[in-house]
XYZ file of C-alpha atoms in Angstrom:
418
model
C 90.137 107.375 108.970
C 86.777 107.236 110.747
C 83.862 105.266 109.499
C 80.833 103.435 110.898
C 80.051 100.297 109.066
C 76.452 99.242 109.235
C 74.984 95.699 109.258
C 78.029 93.731 108.491
C 78.169 90.092 108.967
C 81.574 88.970 110.303
C 83.380 85.971 109.215
C 86.191 85.450 111.568
C 86.492 82.364 113.746
C 89.021 84.446 115.903
C 86.337 86.991 116.703
C 83.805 86.973 119.626
C 81.549 88.265 116.802
C 81.832 85.450 114.304
C 78.762 84.921 112.078
C 77.016 87.853 113.827
C 75.383 90.807 111.963
C 76.619 94.020 113.657
C 77.726 97.616 113.283
C 81.400 98.405 113.442
C 82.927 101.742 114.532
C 86.281 102.523 113.262
C 88.209 105.719 114.618
C 91.497 106.532 113.466
C 91.933 103.265 111.860
C 91.250 101.293 115.042
C 88.100 99.304 115.785
C 86.465 101.208 118.818
C 83.176 99.361 119.076
C 81.212 96.563 117.777
C 77.660 96.150 118.681
C 74.212 95.105 117.275
C 73.360 98.945 116.739
C 75.683 101.880 116.932
C 74.680 105.652 116.906
C 76.641 108.025 114.883
C 76.679 111.310 116.868
C 80.036 112.406 115.579
C 78.652 112.042 111.864
C 81.346 109.709 110.776
C 81.035 108.382 107.168
C 78.513 105.489 107.149
C 79.093 102.271 105.063
C 75.929 100.624 103.902
C 76.258 97.887 101.295
C 74.072 94.898 100.004
C 74.450 91.677 102.116
C 77.797 93.144 103.433
C 80.139 90.672 104.954
C 83.514 91.400 106.553
C 86.606 89.197 107.294
C 90.146 89.667 108.259
C 92.121 91.352 105.517
C 93.240 88.894 102.640
C 96.666 87.828 101.789
C 98.200 86.711 98.522
C 101.628 84.904 98.807
C 102.555 85.448 94.985
C 101.726 88.667 93.231
C 103.814 90.245 90.392
C 103.509 93.752 89.081
C 106.118 95.269 86.688
C 107.740 98.102 88.292
C 110.627 98.580 88.068
C 111.419 98.119 84.280
C 108.060 96.576 83.103
C 105.602 99.506 84.013
C 103.608 98.726 80.755
C 102.377 95.523 82.393
C 101.711 97.233 85.901
C 102.905 99.870 88.251
C 103.105 99.597 91.969
C 100.629 102.226 92.443
C 97.866 100.684 90.209
C 98.949 97.145 91.110
C 98.206 97.904 94.986
C 95.022 99.815 93.928
C 93.947 96.541 92.036
C 94.799 94.440 95.126
C 92.706 96.863 97.344
C 89.739 96.595 95.118
C 90.085 92.825 94.881
C 89.858 92.601 98.757
C 93.573 92.107 99.679
C 95.077 94.082 102.492
C 98.358 92.504 102.072
C 100.418 91.029 99.069
C 103.956 89.412 98.879
C 105.340 90.767 95.497
C 107.808 88.739 93.434
C 111.220 89.840 92.178
C 110.481 89.326 88.568
C 111.321 93.031 87.492
C 114.032 94.808 85.500
C 116.400 94.742 87.390
C 115.575 91.937 89.365
C 115.029 92.722 93.034
C 118.127 91.025 94.586
C 119.679 93.765 96.928
C 119.019 95.692 100.052
C 118.527 98.832 97.867
C 115.848 97.083 95.743
C 113.724 95.962 98.619
C 113.983 99.633 99.929
C 112.752 100.944 96.693
C 109.639 98.508 96.617
C 108.726 99.471 100.196
C 109.316 103.237 99.613
C 107.007 103.094 96.520
C 104.442 101.302 98.600
C 104.137 103.748 101.367
C 100.838 105.265 102.207
C 98.826 102.764 100.319
C 96.026 100.791 101.867
C 97.449 97.409 100.877
C 100.600 96.313 102.359
C 103.399 95.347 100.079
C 105.880 92.586 101.310
C 108.705 92.259 98.989
C 110.082 88.840 98.035
C 113.733 89.113 97.152
C 115.357 86.866 94.522
C 117.082 83.841 95.759
C 120.027 84.152 93.284
C 121.600 87.334 91.691
C 119.622 88.279 88.759
C 117.450 85.051 89.280
C 120.114 83.219 87.110
C 120.481 80.237 89.498
C 124.315 80.731 89.812
C 125.119 82.738 92.836
C 123.122 83.271 95.963
C 121.785 86.902 96.274
C 122.346 88.997 99.410
C 119.651 87.218 101.196
C 120.510 88.562 104.717
C 120.834 92.180 103.520
C 117.307 91.896 101.807
C 115.853 90.301 105.098
C 117.085 93.207 107.142
C 115.471 95.594 104.481
C 112.246 93.917 104.730
C 112.217 90.832 102.478
C 109.784 88.299 103.748
C 111.106 85.363 101.560
C 113.563 84.429 98.789
C 112.373 83.112 95.404
C 113.397 83.239 91.667
C 109.887 83.597 90.340
C 109.164 80.725 87.938
C 112.941 79.913 87.592
C 113.767 76.478 89.026
C 117.187 76.124 90.890
C 118.765 73.421 88.786
C 122.022 73.001 90.940
C 120.962 70.897 94.103
C 124.021 72.139 95.888
C 122.959 75.787 95.568
C 119.634 74.881 96.892
C 121.332 73.069 99.855
C 123.520 76.100 100.506
C 120.535 78.597 100.118
C 118.582 76.512 102.886
C 121.391 76.137 105.121
C 122.307 79.916 104.958
C 118.715 81.102 105.409
C 118.265 78.972 108.472
C 120.787 81.240 110.219
C 118.354 84.105 110.294
C 114.991 82.175 110.052
C 114.785 83.022 106.295
C 112.088 81.321 104.102
C 113.433 79.940 100.845
C 110.936 79.241 97.999
C 111.749 76.701 95.121
C 109.764 76.546 91.951
C 108.854 72.949 91.428
C 110.078 72.158 87.874
C 113.051 70.147 86.664
C 114.354 72.083 83.717
C 115.767 69.150 81.589
C 112.533 67.202 81.911
C 110.304 69.987 81.181
C 112.363 70.877 78.228
C 110.480 73.061 75.587
C 107.068 71.934 76.852
C 104.429 74.640 76.762
C 101.437 72.507 78.289
C 100.942 69.452 80.185
C 102.009 66.313 78.591
C 98.925 64.468 77.931
C 96.543 63.199 75.169
C 95.559 66.820 74.780
C 98.832 67.996 74.041
C 99.305 65.351 71.589
C 96.019 66.066 69.731
C 96.981 69.902 69.583
C 100.336 69.307 68.296
C 101.962 71.226 71.159
C 105.002 70.171 73.132
C 104.244 68.658 76.413
C 105.616 69.504 79.853
C 105.140 66.378 81.928
C 103.937 66.148 85.572
C 107.211 64.174 86.199
C 109.166 67.385 85.832
C 107.410 68.924 88.673
C 107.424 65.760 90.945
C 111.053 65.134 90.468
C 111.848 68.587 91.732
C 109.605 68.483 94.640
C 111.115 65.058 95.605
C 114.684 66.514 95.306
C 113.886 69.682 97.445
C 112.399 67.606 100.111
C 115.287 65.379 100.333
C 117.516 68.382 100.545
C 115.332 70.068 103.083
C 115.549 66.941 105.291
C 119.369 67.165 105.132
C 119.545 70.912 105.805
C 117.062 70.932 108.524
C 115.786 74.427 107.295
C 112.484 75.815 106.257
C 111.069 75.649 102.745
C 108.029 76.914 100.788
C 107.051 75.220 97.566
C 104.780 77.745 95.504
C 102.159 76.681 93.049
C 102.236 72.935 92.787
C 99.872 71.255 90.332
C 99.981 67.428 90.327
C 98.355 64.771 92.431
C 101.816 63.218 93.123
C 103.137 66.528 94.434
C 100.485 66.493 96.945
C 101.369 62.855 98.036
C 105.054 63.815 98.313
C 104.296 66.867 100.507
C 101.858 65.060 102.616
C 104.564 62.402 103.257
C 107.190 64.978 104.061
C 104.670 66.594 106.753
C 104.135 63.409 108.339
C 108.028 63.228 108.727
C 107.731 66.651 110.461
C 109.819 68.462 107.794
C 109.433 72.282 107.828
C 107.636 72.681 104.526
C 104.679 74.528 103.226
C 103.069 74.848 99.712
C 100.658 76.720 97.829
C 98.457 76.089 94.815
C 97.204 78.557 92.036
C 93.537 79.189 92.080
C 93.363 78.535 88.360
C 94.899 75.022 88.788
C 92.010 74.162 90.983
C 89.271 74.927 88.181
C 90.631 74.499 84.701
C 91.971 71.459 83.076
C 94.408 71.222 80.004
C 91.386 70.645 77.936
C 90.773 74.321 77.875
C 93.722 74.890 75.734
C 91.780 73.401 72.606
C 91.052 76.876 71.547
C 94.781 78.044 71.722
C 93.783 80.956 74.000
C 97.110 82.152 75.405
C 95.450 83.400 78.632
C 95.447 79.609 79.363
C 99.070 79.317 78.961
C 100.387 79.351 82.669
C 103.076 77.866 84.666
C 102.782 75.296 86.051
C 100.589 74.087 83.322
C 96.929 73.324 83.649
C 96.725 69.421 84.446
C 93.955 66.949 84.456
C 90.777 66.473 86.580
C 92.574 63.684 88.630
C 95.152 66.411 89.514
C 92.502 69.018 90.420
C 90.632 66.451 92.667
C 93.905 65.632 94.554
C 94.700 69.460 94.918
C 91.318 69.988 96.411
C 91.569 67.095 98.863
C 95.000 68.547 99.797
C 93.480 71.659 100.676
C 90.861 69.968 102.683
C 93.346 67.956 104.711
C 95.673 70.713 105.319
C 98.619 69.411 102.996
C 98.288 72.495 100.875
C 98.968 75.384 103.239
C 97.558 78.297 101.025
C 96.164 79.478 97.771
C 97.452 82.234 95.668
C 96.116 84.049 92.590
C 99.658 83.892 91.075
C 98.849 87.268 89.740
C 101.208 88.001 86.742
C 100.391 90.630 84.325
C 101.549 90.276 80.801
C 101.171 93.083 78.123
C 99.113 92.333 75.052
C 102.176 92.026 72.709
C 103.337 88.981 74.473
C 99.830 87.300 74.592
C 98.461 88.048 71.349
C 100.940 85.692 69.352
C 101.638 82.186 68.372
C 100.987 79.788 71.383
C 104.482 78.495 71.566
C 106.005 82.074 71.900
C 103.488 83.637 74.188
C 104.479 84.343 77.825
C 103.394 82.392 80.691
C 100.781 84.029 83.222
C 97.501 85.167 84.020
C 96.167 88.157 86.287
C 94.306 86.775 89.144
C 93.600 89.121 91.831
C 90.368 90.560 90.663
C 88.952 87.058 90.028
C 90.433 85.417 93.354
C 87.451 85.625 95.604
C 84.726 84.889 92.983
C 86.632 81.856 91.553
C 87.150 80.296 95.128
C 83.755 81.034 96.314
C 82.536 79.194 93.299
C 84.110 75.976 94.464
C 84.200 76.133 98.339
C 81.884 77.380 101.156
C 82.330 81.088 102.084
C 83.657 79.812 105.406
C 86.458 77.839 103.575
C 86.999 80.538 101.005
C 87.759 83.161 103.712
C 89.910 80.761 105.502
C 91.934 80.100 102.334
C 92.175 83.912 101.668
C 93.460 84.731 105.059
C 95.911 81.890 105.428
C 99.708 81.959 104.828
C 100.327 85.262 106.685
C 102.331 83.424 109.640
C 104.564 81.603 107.220
C 105.682 84.957 105.623
C 105.959 86.692 109.001
C 103.031 88.847 108.511
C 100.892 89.881 111.505
C 97.188 89.008 111.632
C 94.501 91.212 113.257
C 91.115 89.509 114.316
C 87.892 91.674 114.155
C 87.996 92.629 117.798
C 87.516 95.874 119.718
C 90.900 97.674 120.165
C 92.606 95.874 117.161
C 93.533 97.806 114.107
C 91.036 97.641 111.177
C 92.393 95.387 108.618
C 89.261 94.377 106.844
C 88.073 92.893 103.543
C 84.328 93.875 102.554
C 82.373 91.646 100.312
C 79.019 90.244 99.260
C 79.376 86.339 98.890
C 76.063 85.741 96.897
C 75.766 87.933 93.948
C 77.085 86.266 90.671
C 78.431 87.975 87.678
C 80.497 87.374 84.665
C 83.829 88.550 84.767
C 84.801 90.954 81.881
C 87.310 93.339 80.768
C 85.415 96.185 82.216
C 85.873 94.708 85.652
C 89.580 94.572 85.365
C 91.566 97.541 86.992
C 94.941 95.897 85.928
C 96.851 97.571 83.193
C 97.231 94.116 81.569
C 94.097 92.230 80.817
C 95.482 88.649 80.353
C 92.923 87.012 82.623
C 92.149 83.147 82.370
C 88.835 84.058 84.033
C 87.550 86.396 81.291
C 83.943 85.659 80.394
C 83.561 83.233 83.315
C 80.753 83.226 85.853
C 82.116 84.069 89.362
C 80.166 84.018 92.639
C 80.259 86.942 94.868
C 81.655 90.371 94.548
C 84.271 92.423 96.377
C 83.538 95.874 97.791
C 87.217 96.715 98.871
C 89.173 96.985 101.861
C 89.648 99.105 105.158
C 93.222 98.945 106.180
C 96.259 101.141 107.208
C 93.773 103.781 108.206
C 92.454 104.033 104.695
C 89.460 102.989 102.944
C 89.223 101.771 99.191
C 85.774 100.815 98.064
C 84.509 100.216 94.459
C 81.104 101.693 95.584
């Protein structure tokens, strides 16, 4: 793939051209020249877009599709197209399919289906067989097949000894264990944050305590096992405190937060809109403030869209019975850019690769082109017409977002919306 990108402002602190507006020549998928003005004698395709900005390719550490088994929610092909049009050149894909991705063959299937796409798919294998929390899955075999981490998506590991064994076993091959932060017996049948709002709405509450107990437990086990742990999608102020203290003790722990947990409070549920039924639950403004502070001081290592397509039959029903989840890839950039500076937004969208063993490529001559293209300044109302996901369960529907994404250049391919 050959292209000449014209008048692009580079946002990449690792590049010599950071904050400069330049032309970028890409030949056979590699950046061959960067300069103020580049001629085009070979008549390569020219990319000229309004207020074009370019950064290193974005990464999302928690994405769900549906294939195999739930293709009505999302296919791998359309999911990767959606990721590309949303600016993501790499996504780590969860194991919550049917069957669950818990073997070497399953990992191989995902990688085979994702071949020849612009966006890289990195499989996350299940931590336990069928994600049932009883017996460890074939972690080493999945690692050899290409799994970048092990996680029973949204299923907490109730047995502390099993978590200890998982961490100890994974440490033998530098595997990354992920543990969903929820204590099942405390959370019970709660469907939203336990608070005055849940009481007024008559909905069962899921207290912050359920998350915080699990985080504290896992950190104690991590200290004992001397392994490495990733805690996905924390949502409470106390969780931030616990992880901050663990990092001061030099424990090998990272964590993420879902973008919607940085923006919406539990008061949004007053309309019983099931797109706001997510896990972990939307919390309070105090929690949001603590999460944002955790991002700023480095306690929280990465953000995620926590993209989880759910078909309409499982969302357009009574709130108690609706499935948890929201799509988030398409709205990720515009939502983050609404609350952070563009520099911080891009930093958050490109963090996390190293933790998952994924290579980064700065915008420099001689490096492969792994680029996200966007305009940080154009506002728009996010509507169903802008959703390329098969499922339309977006928590950000009808919300104003700041900035638009043009697409990506990656894997010697170019996917652009314009």
